[in-house]
mmCIF file of C-alpha atoms and ligand atoms in Angstrom:
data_model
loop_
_atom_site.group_PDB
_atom_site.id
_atom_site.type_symbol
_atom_site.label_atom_id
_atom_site.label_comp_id
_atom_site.label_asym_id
_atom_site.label_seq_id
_atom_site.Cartn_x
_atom_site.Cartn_y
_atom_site.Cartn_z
ATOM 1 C CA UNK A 25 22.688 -1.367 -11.429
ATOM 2 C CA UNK A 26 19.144 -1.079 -12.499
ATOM 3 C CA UNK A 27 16.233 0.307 -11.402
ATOM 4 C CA UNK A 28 12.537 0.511 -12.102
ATOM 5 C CA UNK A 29 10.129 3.159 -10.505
ATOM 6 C CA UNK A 30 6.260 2.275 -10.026
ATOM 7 C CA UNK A 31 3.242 4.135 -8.638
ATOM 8 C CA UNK A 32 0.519 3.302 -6.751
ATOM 9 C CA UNK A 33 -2.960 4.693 -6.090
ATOM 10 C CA UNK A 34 -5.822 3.522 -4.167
ATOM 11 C CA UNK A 35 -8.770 4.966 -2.327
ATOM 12 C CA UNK A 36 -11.584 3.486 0.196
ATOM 13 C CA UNK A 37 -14.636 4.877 1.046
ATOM 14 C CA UNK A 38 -15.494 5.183 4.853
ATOM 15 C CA UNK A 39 -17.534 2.098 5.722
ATOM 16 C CA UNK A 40 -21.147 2.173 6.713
ATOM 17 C CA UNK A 41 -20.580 -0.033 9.857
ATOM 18 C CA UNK A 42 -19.459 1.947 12.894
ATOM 19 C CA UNK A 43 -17.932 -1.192 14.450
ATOM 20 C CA UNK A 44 -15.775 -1.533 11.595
ATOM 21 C CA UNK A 45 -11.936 -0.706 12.391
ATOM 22 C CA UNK A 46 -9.797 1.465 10.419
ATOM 23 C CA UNK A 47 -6.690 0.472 9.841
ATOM 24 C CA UNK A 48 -4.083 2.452 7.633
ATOM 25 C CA UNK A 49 -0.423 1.712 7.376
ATOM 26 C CA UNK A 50 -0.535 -1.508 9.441
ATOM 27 C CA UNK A 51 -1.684 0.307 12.160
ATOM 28 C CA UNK A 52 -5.069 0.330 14.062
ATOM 29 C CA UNK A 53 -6.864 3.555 14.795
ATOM 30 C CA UNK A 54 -9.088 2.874 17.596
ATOM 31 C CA UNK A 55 -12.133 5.158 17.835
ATOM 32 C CA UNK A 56 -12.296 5.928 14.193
ATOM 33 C CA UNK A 57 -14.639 4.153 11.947
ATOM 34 C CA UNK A 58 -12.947 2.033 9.121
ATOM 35 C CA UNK A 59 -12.883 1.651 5.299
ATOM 36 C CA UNK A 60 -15.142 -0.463 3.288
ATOM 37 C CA UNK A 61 -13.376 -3.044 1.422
ATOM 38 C CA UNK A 62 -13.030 -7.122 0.774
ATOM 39 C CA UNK A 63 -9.911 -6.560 2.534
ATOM 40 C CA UNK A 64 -9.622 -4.916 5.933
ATOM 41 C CA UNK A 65 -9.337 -1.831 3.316
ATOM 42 C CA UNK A 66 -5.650 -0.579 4.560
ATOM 43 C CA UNK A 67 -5.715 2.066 1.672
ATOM 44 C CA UNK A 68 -2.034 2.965 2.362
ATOM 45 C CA UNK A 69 -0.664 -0.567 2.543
ATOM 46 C CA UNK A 70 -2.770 -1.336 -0.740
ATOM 47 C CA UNK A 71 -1.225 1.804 -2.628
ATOM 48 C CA UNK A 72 2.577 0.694 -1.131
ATOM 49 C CA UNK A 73 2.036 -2.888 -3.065
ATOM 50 C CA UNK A 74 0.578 -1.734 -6.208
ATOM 51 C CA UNK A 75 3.931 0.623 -6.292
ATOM 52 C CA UNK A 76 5.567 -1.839 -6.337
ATOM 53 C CA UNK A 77 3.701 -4.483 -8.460
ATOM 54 C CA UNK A 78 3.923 -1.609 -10.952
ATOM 55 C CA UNK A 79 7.757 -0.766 -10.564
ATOM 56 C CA UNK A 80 8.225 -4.891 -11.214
ATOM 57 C CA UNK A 81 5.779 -4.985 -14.067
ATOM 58 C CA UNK A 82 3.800 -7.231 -12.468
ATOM 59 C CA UNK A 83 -0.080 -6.106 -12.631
ATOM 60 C CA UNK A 84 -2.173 -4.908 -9.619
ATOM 61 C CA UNK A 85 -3.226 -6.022 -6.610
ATOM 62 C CA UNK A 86 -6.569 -6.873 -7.604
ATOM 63 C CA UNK A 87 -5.322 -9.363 -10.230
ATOM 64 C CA UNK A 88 -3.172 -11.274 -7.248
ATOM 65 C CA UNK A 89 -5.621 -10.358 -4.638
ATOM 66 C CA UNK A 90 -9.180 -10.685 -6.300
ATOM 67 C CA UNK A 91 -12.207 -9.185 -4.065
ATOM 68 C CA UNK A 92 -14.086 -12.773 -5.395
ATOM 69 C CA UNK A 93 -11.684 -14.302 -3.561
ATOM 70 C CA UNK A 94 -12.837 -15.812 0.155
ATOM 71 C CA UNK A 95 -9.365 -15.932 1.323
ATOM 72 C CA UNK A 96 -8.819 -12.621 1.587
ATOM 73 C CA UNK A 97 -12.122 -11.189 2.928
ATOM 74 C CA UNK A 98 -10.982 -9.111 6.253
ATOM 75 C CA UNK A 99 -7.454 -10.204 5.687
ATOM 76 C CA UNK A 100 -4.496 -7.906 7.149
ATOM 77 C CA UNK A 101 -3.285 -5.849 4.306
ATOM 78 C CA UNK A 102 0.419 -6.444 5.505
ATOM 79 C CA UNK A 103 -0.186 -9.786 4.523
ATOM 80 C CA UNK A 104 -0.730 -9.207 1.087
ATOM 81 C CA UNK A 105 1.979 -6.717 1.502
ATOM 82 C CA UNK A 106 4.355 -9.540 2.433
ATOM 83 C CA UNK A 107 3.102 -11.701 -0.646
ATOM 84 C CA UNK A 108 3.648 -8.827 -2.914
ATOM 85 C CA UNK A 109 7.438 -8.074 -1.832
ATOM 86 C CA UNK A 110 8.047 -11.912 -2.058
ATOM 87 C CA UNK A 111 6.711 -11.903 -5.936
ATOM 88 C CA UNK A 112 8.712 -8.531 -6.300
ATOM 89 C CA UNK A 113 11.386 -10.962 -4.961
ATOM 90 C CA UNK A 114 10.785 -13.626 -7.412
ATOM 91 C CA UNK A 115 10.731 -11.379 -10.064
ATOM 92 C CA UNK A 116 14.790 -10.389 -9.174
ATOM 93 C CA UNK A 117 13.924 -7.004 -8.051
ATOM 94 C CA UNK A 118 14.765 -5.453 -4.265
ATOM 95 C CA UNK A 119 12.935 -2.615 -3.059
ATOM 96 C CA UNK A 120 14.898 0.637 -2.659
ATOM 97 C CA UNK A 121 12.221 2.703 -1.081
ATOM 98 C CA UNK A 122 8.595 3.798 -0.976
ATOM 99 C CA UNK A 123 7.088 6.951 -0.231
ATOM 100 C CA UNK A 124 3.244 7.353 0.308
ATOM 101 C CA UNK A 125 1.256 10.734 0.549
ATOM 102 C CA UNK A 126 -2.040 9.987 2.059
ATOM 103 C CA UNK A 127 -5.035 12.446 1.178
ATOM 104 C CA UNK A 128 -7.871 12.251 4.547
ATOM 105 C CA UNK A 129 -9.289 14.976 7.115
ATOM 106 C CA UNK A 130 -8.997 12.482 9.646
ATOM 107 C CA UNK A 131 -8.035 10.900 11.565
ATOM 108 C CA UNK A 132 -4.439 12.712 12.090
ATOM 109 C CA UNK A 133 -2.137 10.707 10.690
ATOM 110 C CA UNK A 134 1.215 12.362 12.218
ATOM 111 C CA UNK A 135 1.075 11.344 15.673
ATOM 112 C CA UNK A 136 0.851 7.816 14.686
ATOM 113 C CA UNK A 137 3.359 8.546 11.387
ATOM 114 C CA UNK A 138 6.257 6.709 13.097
ATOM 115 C CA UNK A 139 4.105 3.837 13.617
ATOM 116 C CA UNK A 140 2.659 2.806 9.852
ATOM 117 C CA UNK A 141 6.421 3.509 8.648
ATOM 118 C CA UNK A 142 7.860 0.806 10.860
ATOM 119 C CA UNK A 143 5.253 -1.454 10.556
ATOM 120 C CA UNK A 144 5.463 -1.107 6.658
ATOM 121 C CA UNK A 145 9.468 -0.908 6.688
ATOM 122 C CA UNK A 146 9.544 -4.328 8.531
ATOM 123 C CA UNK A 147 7.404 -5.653 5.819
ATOM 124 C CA UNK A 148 8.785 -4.149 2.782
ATOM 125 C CA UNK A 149 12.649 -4.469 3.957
ATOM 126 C CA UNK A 150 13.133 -0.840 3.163
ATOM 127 C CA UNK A 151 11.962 2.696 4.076
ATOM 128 C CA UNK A 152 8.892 2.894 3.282
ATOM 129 C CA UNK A 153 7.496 6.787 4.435
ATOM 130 C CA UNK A 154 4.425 8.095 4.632
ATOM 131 C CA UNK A 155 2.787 11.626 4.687
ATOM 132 C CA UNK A 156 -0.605 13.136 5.506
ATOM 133 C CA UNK A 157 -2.084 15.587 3.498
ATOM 134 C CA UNK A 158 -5.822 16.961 4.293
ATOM 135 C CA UNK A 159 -8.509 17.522 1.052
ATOM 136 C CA UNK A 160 -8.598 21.415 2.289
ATOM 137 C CA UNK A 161 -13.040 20.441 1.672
ATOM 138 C CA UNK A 162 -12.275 19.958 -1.786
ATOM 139 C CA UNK A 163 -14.730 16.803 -2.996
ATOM 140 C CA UNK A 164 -15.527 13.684 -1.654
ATOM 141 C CA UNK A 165 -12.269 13.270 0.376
ATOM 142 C CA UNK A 166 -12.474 16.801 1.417
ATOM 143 C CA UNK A 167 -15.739 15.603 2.595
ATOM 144 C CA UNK A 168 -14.429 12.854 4.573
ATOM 145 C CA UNK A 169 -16.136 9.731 2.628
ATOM 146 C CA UNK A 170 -13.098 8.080 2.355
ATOM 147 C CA UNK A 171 -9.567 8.278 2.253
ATOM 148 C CA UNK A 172 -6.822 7.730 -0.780
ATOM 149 C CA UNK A 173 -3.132 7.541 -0.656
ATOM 150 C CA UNK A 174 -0.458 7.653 -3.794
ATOM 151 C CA UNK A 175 2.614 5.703 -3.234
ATOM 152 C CA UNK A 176 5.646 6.059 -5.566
ATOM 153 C CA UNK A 177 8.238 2.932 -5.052
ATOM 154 C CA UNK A 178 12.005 2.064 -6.750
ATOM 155 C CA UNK A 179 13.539 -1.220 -6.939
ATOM 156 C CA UNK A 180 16.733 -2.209 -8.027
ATOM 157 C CA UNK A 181 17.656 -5.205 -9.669
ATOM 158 C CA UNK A 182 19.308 -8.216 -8.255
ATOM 159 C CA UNK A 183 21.130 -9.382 -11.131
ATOM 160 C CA UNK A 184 24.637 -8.825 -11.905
ATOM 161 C CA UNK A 185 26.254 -6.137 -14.665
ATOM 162 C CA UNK A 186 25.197 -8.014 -17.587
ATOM 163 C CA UNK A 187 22.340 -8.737 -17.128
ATOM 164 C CA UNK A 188 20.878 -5.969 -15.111
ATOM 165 C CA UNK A 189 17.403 -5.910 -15.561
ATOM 166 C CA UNK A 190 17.097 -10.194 -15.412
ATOM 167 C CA UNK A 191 17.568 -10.375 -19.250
ATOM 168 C CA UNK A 192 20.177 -12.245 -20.922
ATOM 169 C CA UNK A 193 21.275 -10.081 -24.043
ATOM 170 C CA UNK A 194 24.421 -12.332 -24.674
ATOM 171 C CA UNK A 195 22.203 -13.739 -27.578
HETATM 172 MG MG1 LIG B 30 -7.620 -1.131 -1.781
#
């Protein structure tokens, strides 16, 4: 069996728009102003897909998803999510698991934890768990202008012993 690691980074600033909503894992956080972003700026979901874009060798998210692009403005992240597994897919590889740490002093992201893990499991068709860290103050994030999250995901291959990674070395 093979497998392939990737990680993924992203970070949004807080939008300027108090009417926009933040959403973060799939889920909505009502009373809590949202991310900026072409996107509706789901800085967790974003980091899960470029893990695994990255773990598949495939590029980023902005070179599937580009912010030009009309398509996706305000699109739902789990979307793109969904379009990024079925590549991953395409590619031979099946997610093993993905595990996000997500860096913001608010809003709390435990109470709704359970919540952006299913929602992001269903998608990915593995566990996918996440984790809230606060900034302690330190910078912009410690001074709540946005909010970043690093996801690290593994995939295994699909092929059979042989030709475990998709290539044919019989040649
Ligand atoms: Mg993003």
């Amino acid at each position: 069996m093979t497998f392939r690691i990737g990680n993924g980074f992203d970070v949004h600033r807080f939008s300027d728009d108090p009417s926009r909503p933040l959403v973060l894992g799939g889920v909505l956080f009502e009373g809590h102003v949202g991310l900026h972003g072409h996107s509706d700026a789901d800085v967790v979901t974003h980091a899960v897909a470029e893990a695994l874009l990255g773990a598949a060798g495939l590029g980023d998210l902005g070179s599937h998803f580009p912010d030009t692009d009309e398509r996706w403005r305000g699109a739902d992240s789990l979307r793109l999510l969904l379009e990024v597994v079925r590549l991953v897919g395409e590619a031979g590889w099946s997610p093993v698991n993905v595990d996000c740490s997500t860096i913001a002093e608010r809003p709390k992201l435990a109470p709704r934890r359970d919540e952006m893990q299913d929602a992001l499991t269903a998608i990915v068709g593995a566990p996918v768990t996440v984790k809230g860290r606060r900034a302690e103050g330190i910078g912009g994030l410690g001074r709540v202008e946005g909010i970043a999250c690093l996801a690290s995901a593994l995939i295994e291959s699909n092929a059979t012993a042989g030709s475990a990674d998709g290539t044919d070395r019989s040649s």
